[in-house]
CSV table of C-alpha atoms in Angstrom, one decimal:
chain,number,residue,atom,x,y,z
O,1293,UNK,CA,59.5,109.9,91.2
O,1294,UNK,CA,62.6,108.7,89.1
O,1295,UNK,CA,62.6,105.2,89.0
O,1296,UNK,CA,65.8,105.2,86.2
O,1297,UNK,CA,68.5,106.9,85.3
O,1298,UNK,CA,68.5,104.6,81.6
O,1299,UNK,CA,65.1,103.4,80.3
O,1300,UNK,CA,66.7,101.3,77.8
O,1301,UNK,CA,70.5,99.8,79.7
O,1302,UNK,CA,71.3,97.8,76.2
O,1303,UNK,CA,72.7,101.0,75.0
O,1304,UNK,CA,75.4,101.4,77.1
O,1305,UNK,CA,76.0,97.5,78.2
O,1306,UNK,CA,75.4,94.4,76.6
O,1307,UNK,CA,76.6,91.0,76.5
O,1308,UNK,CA,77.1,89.3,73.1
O,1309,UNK,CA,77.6,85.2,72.6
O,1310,UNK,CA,79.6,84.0,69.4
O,1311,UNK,CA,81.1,80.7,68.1
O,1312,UNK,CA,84.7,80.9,66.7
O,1313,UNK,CA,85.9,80.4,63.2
O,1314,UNK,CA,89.5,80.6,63.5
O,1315,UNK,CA,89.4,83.2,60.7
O,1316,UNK,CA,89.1,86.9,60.4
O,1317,UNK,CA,85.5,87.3,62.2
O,1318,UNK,CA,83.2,90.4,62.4
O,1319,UNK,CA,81.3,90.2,66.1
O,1320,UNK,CA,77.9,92.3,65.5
O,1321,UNK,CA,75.2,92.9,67.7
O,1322,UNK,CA,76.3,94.7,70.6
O,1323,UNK,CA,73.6,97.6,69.7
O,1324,UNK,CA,76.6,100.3,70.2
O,1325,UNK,CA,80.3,101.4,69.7
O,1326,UNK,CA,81.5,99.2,72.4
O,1327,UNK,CA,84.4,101.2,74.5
O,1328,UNK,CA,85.6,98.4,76.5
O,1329,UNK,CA,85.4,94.7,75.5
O,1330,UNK,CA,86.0,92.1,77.9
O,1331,UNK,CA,86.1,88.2,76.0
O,1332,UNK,CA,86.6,84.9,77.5
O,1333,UNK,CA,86.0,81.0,76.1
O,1334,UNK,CA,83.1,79.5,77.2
O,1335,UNK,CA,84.1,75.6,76.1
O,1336,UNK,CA,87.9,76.2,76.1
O,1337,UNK,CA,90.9,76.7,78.9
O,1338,UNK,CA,91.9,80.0,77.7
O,1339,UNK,CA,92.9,83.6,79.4
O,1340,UNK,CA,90.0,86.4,79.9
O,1341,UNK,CA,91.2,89.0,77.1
O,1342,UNK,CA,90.7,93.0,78.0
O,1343,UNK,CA,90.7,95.4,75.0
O,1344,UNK,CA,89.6,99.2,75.1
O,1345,UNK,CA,89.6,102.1,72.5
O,1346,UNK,CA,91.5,104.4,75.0
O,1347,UNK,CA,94.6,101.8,74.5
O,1348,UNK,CA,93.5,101.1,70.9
O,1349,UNK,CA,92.8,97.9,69.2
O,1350,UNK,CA,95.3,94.7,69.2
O,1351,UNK,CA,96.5,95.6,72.7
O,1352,UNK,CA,95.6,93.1,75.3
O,1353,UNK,CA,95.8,92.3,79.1
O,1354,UNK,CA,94.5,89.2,81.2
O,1355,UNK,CA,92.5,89.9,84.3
O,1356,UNK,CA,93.5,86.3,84.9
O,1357,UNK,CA,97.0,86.9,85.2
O,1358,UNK,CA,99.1,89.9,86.5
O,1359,UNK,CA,101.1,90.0,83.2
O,1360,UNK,CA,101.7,93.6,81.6
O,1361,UNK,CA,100.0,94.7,78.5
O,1362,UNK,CA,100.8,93.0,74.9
O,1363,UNK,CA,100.3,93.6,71.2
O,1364,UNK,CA,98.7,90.9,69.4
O,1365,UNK,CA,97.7,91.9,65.5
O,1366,UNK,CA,95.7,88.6,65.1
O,1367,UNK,CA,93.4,89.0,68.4
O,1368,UNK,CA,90.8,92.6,68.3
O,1369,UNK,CA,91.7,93.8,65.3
O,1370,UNK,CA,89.5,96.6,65.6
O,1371,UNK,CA,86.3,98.3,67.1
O,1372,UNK,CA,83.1,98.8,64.7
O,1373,UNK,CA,80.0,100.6,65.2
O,1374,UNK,CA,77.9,97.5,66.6
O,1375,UNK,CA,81.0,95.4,68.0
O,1376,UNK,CA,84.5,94.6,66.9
O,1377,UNK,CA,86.9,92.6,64.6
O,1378,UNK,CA,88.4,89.5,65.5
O,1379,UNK,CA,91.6,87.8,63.7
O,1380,UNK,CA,93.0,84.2,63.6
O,1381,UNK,CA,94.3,83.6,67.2
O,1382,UNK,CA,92.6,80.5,68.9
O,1383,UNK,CA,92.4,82.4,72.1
O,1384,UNK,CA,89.8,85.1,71.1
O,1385,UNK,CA,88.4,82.9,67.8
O,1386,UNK,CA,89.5,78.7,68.0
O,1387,UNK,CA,87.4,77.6,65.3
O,1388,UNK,CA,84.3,76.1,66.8
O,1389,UNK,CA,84.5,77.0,70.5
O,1390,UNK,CA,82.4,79.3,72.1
O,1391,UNK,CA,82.7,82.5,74.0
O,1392,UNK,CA,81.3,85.0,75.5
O,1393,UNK,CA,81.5,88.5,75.3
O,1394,UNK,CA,80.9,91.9,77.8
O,1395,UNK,CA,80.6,94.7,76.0
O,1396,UNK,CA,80.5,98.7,78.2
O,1397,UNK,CA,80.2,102.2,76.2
O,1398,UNK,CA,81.9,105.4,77.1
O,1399,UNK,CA,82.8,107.3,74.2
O,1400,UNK,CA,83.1,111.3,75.4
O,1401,UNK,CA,86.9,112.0,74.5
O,1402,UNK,CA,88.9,113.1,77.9
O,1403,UNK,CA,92.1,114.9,77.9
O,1404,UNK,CA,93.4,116.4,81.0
O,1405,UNK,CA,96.0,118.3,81.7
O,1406,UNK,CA,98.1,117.9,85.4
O,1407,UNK,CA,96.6,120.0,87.8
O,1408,UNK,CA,92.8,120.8,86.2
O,1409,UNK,CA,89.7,119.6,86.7
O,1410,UNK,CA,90.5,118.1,90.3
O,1411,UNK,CA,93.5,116.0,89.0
O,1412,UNK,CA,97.0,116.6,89.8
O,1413,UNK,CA,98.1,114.0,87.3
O,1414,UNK,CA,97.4,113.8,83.7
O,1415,UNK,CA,94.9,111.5,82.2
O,1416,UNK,CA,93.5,110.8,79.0
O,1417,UNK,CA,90.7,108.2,78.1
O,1418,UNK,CA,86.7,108.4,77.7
O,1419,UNK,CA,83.7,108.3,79.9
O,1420,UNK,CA,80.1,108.9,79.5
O,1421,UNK,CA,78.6,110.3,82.4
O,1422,UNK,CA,75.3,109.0,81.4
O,1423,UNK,CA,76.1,105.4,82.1
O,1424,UNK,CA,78.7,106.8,85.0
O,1425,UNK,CA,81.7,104.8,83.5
O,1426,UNK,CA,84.8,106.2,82.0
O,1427,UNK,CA,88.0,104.2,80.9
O,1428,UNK,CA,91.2,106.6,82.2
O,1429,UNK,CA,94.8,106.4,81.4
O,1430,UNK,CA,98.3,107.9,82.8
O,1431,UNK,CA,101.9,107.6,82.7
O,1432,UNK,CA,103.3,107.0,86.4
O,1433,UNK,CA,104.8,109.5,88.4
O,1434,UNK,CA,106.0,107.6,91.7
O,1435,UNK,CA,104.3,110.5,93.8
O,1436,UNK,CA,100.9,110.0,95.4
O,1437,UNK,CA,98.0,112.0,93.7
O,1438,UNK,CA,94.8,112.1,91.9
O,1439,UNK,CA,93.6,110.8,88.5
O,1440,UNK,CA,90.4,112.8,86.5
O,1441,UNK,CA,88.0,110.6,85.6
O,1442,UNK,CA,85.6,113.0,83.6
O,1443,UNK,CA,83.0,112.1,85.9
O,1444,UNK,CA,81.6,114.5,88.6
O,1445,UNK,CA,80.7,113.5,91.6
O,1446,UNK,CA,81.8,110.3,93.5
O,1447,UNK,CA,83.8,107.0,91.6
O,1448,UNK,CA,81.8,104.0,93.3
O,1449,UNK,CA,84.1,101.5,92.1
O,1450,UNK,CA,87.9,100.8,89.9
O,1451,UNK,CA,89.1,98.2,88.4
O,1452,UNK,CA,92.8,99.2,87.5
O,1453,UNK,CA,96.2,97.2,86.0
O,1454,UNK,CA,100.0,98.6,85.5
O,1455,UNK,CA,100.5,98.1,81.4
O,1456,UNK,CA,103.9,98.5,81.6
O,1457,UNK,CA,105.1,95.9,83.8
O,1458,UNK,CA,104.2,92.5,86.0
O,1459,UNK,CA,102.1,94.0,89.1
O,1460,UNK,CA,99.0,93.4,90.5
O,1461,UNK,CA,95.0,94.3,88.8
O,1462,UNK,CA,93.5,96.6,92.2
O,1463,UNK,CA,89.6,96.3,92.8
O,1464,UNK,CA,88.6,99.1,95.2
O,1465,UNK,CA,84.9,99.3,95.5
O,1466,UNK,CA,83.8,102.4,97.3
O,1467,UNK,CA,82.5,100.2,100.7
O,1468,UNK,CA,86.1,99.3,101.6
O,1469,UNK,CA,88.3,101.2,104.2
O,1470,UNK,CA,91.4,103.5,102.8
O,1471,UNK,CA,93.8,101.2,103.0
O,1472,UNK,CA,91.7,97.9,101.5
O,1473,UNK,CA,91.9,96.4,98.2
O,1474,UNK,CA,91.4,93.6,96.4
O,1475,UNK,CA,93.9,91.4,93.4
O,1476,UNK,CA,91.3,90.6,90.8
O,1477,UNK,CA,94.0,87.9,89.4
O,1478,UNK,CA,93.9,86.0,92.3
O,1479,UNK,CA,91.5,84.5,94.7
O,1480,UNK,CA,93.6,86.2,97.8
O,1481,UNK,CA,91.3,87.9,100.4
O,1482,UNK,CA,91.0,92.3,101.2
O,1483,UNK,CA,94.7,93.5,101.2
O,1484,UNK,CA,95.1,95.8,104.2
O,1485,UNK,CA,97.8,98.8,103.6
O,1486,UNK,CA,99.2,97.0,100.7
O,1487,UNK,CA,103.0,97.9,100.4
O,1488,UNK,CA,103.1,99.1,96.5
O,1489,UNK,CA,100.6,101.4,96.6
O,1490,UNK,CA,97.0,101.7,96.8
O,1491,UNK,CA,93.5,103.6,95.8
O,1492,UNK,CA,92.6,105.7,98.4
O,1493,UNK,CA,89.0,105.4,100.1
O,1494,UNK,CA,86.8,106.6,97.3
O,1495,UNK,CA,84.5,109.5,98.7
O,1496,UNK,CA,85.2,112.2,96.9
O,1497,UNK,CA,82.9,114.2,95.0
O,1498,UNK,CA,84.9,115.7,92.2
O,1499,UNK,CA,85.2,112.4,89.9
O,1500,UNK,CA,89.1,111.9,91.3
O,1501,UNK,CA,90.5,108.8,91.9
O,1502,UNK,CA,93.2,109.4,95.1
O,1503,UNK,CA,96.5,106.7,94.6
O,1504,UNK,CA,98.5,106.6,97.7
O,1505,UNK,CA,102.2,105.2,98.4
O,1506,UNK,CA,102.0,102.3,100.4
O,1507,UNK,CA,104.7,100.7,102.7
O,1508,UNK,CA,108.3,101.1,102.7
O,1509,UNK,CA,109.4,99.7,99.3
O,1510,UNK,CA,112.0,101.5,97.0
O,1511,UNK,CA,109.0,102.0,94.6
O,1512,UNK,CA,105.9,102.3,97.2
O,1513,UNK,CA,103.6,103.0,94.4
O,1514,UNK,CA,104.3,100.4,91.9
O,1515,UNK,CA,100.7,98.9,91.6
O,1516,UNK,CA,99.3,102.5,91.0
O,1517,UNK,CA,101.6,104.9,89.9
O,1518,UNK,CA,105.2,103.6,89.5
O,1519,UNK,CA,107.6,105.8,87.1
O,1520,UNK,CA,107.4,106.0,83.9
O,1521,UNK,CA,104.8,103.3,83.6
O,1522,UNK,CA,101.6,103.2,81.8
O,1523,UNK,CA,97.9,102.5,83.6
O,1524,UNK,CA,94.9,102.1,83.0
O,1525,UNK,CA,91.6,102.5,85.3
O,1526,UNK,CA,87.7,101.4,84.7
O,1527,UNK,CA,85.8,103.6,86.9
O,1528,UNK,CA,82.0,103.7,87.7
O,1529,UNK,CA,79.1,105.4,89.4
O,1530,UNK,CA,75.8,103.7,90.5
O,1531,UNK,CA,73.2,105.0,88.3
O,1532,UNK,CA,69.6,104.7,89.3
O,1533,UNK,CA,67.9,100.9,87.1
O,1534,UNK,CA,71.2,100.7,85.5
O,1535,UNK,CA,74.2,99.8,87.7
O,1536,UNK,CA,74.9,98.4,91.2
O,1537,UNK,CA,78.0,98.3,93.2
O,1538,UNK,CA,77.8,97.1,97.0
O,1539,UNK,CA,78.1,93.9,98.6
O,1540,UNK,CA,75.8,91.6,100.4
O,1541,UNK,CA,76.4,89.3,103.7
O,1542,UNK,CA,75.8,85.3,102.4
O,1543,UNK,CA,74.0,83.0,104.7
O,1544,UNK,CA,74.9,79.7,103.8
O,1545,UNK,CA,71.8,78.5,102.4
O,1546,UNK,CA,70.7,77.4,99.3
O,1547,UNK,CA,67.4,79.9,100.0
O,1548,UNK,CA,69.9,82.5,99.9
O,1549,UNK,CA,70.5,85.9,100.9
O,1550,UNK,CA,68.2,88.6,98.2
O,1551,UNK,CA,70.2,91.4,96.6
O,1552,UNK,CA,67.9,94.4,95.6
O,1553,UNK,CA,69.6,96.6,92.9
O,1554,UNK,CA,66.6,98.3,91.5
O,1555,UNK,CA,66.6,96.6,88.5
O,1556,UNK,CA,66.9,93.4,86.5
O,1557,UNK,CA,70.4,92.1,86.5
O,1558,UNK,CA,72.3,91.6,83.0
O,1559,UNK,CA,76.0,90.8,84.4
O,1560,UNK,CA,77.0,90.1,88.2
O,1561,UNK,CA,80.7,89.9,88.9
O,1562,UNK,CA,80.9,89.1,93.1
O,1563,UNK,CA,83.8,88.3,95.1
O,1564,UNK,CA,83.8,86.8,99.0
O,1565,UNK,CA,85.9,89.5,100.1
O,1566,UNK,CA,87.2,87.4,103.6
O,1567,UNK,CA,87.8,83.8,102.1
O,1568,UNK,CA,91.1,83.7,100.3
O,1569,UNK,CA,90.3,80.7,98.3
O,1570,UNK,CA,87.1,82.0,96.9
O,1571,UNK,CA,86.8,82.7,93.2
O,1572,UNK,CA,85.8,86.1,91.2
O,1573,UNK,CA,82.4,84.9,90.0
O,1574,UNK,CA,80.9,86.2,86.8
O,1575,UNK,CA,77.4,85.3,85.3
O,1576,UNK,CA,75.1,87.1,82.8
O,1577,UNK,CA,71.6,86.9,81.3
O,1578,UNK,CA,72.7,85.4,78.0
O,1579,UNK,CA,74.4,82.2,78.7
O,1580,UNK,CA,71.4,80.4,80.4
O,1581,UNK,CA,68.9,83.1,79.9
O,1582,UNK,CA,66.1,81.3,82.3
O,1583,UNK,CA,66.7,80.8,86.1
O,1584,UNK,CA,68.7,79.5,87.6
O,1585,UNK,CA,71.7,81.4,86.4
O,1586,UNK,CA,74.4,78.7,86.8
O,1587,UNK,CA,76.9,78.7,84.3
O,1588,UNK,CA,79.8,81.1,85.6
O,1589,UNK,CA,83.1,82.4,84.7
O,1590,UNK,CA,85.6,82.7,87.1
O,1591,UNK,CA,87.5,86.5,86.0
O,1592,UNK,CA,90.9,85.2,88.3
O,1593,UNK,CA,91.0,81.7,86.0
O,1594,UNK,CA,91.9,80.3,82.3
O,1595,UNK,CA,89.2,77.5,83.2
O,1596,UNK,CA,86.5,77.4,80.9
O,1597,UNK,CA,82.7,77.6,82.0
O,1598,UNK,CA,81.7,76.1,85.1
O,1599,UNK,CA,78.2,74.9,86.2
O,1600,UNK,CA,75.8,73.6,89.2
O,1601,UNK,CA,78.1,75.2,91.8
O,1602,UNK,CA,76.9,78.5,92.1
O,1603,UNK,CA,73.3,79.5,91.3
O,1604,UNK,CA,71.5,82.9,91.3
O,1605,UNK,CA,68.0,83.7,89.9
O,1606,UNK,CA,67.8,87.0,88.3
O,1607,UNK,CA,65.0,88.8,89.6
O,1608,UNK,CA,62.7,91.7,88.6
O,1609,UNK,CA,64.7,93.9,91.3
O,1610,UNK,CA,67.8,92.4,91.8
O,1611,UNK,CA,69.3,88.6,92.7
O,1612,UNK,CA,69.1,86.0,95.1
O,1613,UNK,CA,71.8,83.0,96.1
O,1614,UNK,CA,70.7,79.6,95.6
O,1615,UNK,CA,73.5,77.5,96.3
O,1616,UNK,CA,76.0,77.4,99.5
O,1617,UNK,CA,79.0,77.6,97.9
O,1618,UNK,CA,81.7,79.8,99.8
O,1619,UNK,CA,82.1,81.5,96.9
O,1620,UNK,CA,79.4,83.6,96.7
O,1621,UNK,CA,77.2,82.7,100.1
O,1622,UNK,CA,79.6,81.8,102.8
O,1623,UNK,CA,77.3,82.4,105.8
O,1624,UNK,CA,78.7,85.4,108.0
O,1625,UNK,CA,81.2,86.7,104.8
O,1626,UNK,CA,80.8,90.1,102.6
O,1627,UNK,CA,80.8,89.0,99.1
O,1628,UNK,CA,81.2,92.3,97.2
O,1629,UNK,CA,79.8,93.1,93.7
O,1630,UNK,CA,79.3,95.0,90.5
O,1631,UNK,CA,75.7,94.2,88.6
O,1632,UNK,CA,74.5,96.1,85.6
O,1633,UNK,CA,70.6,96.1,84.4
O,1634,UNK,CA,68.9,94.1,81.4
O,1635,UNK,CA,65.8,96.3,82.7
O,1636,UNK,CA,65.1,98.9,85.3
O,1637,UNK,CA,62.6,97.4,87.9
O,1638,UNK,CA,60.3,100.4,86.5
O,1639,UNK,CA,61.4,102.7,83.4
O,1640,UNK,CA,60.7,106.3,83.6
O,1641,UNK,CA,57.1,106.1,82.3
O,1642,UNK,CA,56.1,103.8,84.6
O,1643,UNK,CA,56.5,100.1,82.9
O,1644,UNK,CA,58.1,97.2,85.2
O,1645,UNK,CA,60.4,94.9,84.6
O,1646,UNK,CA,59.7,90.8,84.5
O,1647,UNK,CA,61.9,88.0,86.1
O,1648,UNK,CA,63.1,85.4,83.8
């Protein structure tokens, strides 16, 4: 029996805490070339900053806000071999705050030509299929169509954002219906048949991502595939001790609802899907590092770490709600999430994992 896909999860995700210095600053430890690097102040009000090696070092966007893509020299200046560069900008490195940083490897070069591999658009960017993530970019079209991923078989969840221009991030994780999304800047509720374009359903099995006009706007597919405007996608697969992607009904309770994933949880990002004043939650194994985890981000906000409102224990075998915050246990409501391990709940030869 396989109990795990990845025996050892640190190699392909890993969270990494630092304390600014307002000065050119080396960030080591991440234990791999990191692909995608995701920052945020812990003690400061400051925007969550995006960087990937697909769009190349320096070139930022906000899941906070639905701004386009900018070039800042002084924020990553570059990606290492065990993390990445900082520069002088208060945002990524104030002197003497601290952040936190999530840290995803891909690394296999894609390049594909419209009309191969399953994809009727072209796409460049770079995947792994071990860890089932790739990072995918395209130049809009304004025609529906599909986007190659590298991957093979089917994408369980996107995270995508327009570079080019002010439109909104799009969450589709594989439970919703064809026509449902989600805004990851705001704290808005499912979008039904959204009127500047979606994702389609995600079930197929040819590592495609479908984008689908929407509405009856001069430029349906703005949000996905507008003209002449750049994109980019993060795109996943559930892979067995290593990542998770579902959702879970809350029950209001401060003995709250238990989420198995198979493994020991490292990051959680949940949303309520139904309430459209509940925040994006994000916690990890790092910033507390004993149970109960209960100092959160909040991936739609500037606002700097929050505690005591929202409370999980990471288990051997997934995570369980201890607080009954709308948020992320609003009794009756699908909170939907994406969790990736610290441990699989038993590696391939056999050895379990521990709670905190």
């Amino acid at each position: 029996m396989a109990y795990t896909d990845i025996d050892k999860p640190s190699d392909y995700f890993n969270t990494v805490l630092y304390t600014g210095t307002g000065s050119s600053h080396a960030i080591t430890g991440v234990s791999f070339a990191p692909n995608w690097v995701w920052l945020k102040s812990r003690s400061t009000v400051q925007n969550h900053l995006l960087f990937d090696t697909v769009r190349g070092a320096t070139k930022k966007i906000m899941s906070n806000t639905n701004d386009p893509e900018q070039t800042e020299a002084e924020y990553l200046k570059s990606f290492g071999s065990d993390g990445f560069t900082l520069g002088t900008r208060s945002e990524p490195n104030q002197d003497g705050a601290t952040f936190a940083s999530w840290n995803w490897k891909a690394g296999t070069a894609l390049n594909n030509s419209a009309g191969s591999n399953n994809g009727s658009i072209a796409s460049t960017g770079s995947f792994s299929t071990a860890a089932g993530f790739s990072i995918v970019k395209w130049s809009g079209s304004n025609s529906a169509g599909t986007i190659y991923t590298g991957l093979s078989g089917k994408i369980d969840f996107v995270i995508l954002k327009n570079l080019s221009t002010t439109r909104n991030w799009i969450v589709k994780p594989k439970s919703f219906a064809a026509n449902d999304v989600l805004y990851l800047q705001t704290t808005g509720a499912t979008v039904n048949a959204p009127g500047d374009g979606w994702i389609n359903a995600l079930t197929a099995t040819n590592g495609t991502i479908g984008l689908v006009a929407g509405g009856s706007n001069t430029n349906p597919l703005k949000n996905v595939n507008e003209n002449n405007a750049n994109y980019i996608a993060y795109c996943f697969q559930e892979k067995k001790g290593y990542s998770k992607f579902s959702s879970y009904k809350g029950n209001g309770n401060a003995d709250g609802t238990f989420i198995y994933t198979g493994f020991k949880p490292a990051f959680v990002l949940c949303k309520n899907t139904g309430n459209s004043g509940a925040q994006w939650l994000l916690v990890d194994n790092k910033r507390v590092g004993i149970n109960p985890i209960e100092h959160y981000l909040q991936s739609n906000s500037s606002s700097a770490e929050g505690t005591g409102t929202d409370n999980f224990d990471f288990l051997s075998n997934g995570f369980k709600c201890r607080s009954t915050n709308s948020w992320s246990n609003q009794s009756g409501y699908n909170i939907i999430y994406m969790a990736f391990a610290e441990n699989p709940f038993v590696s391939s030869t056999g050895i379990p994992a521990t709670a905190k």
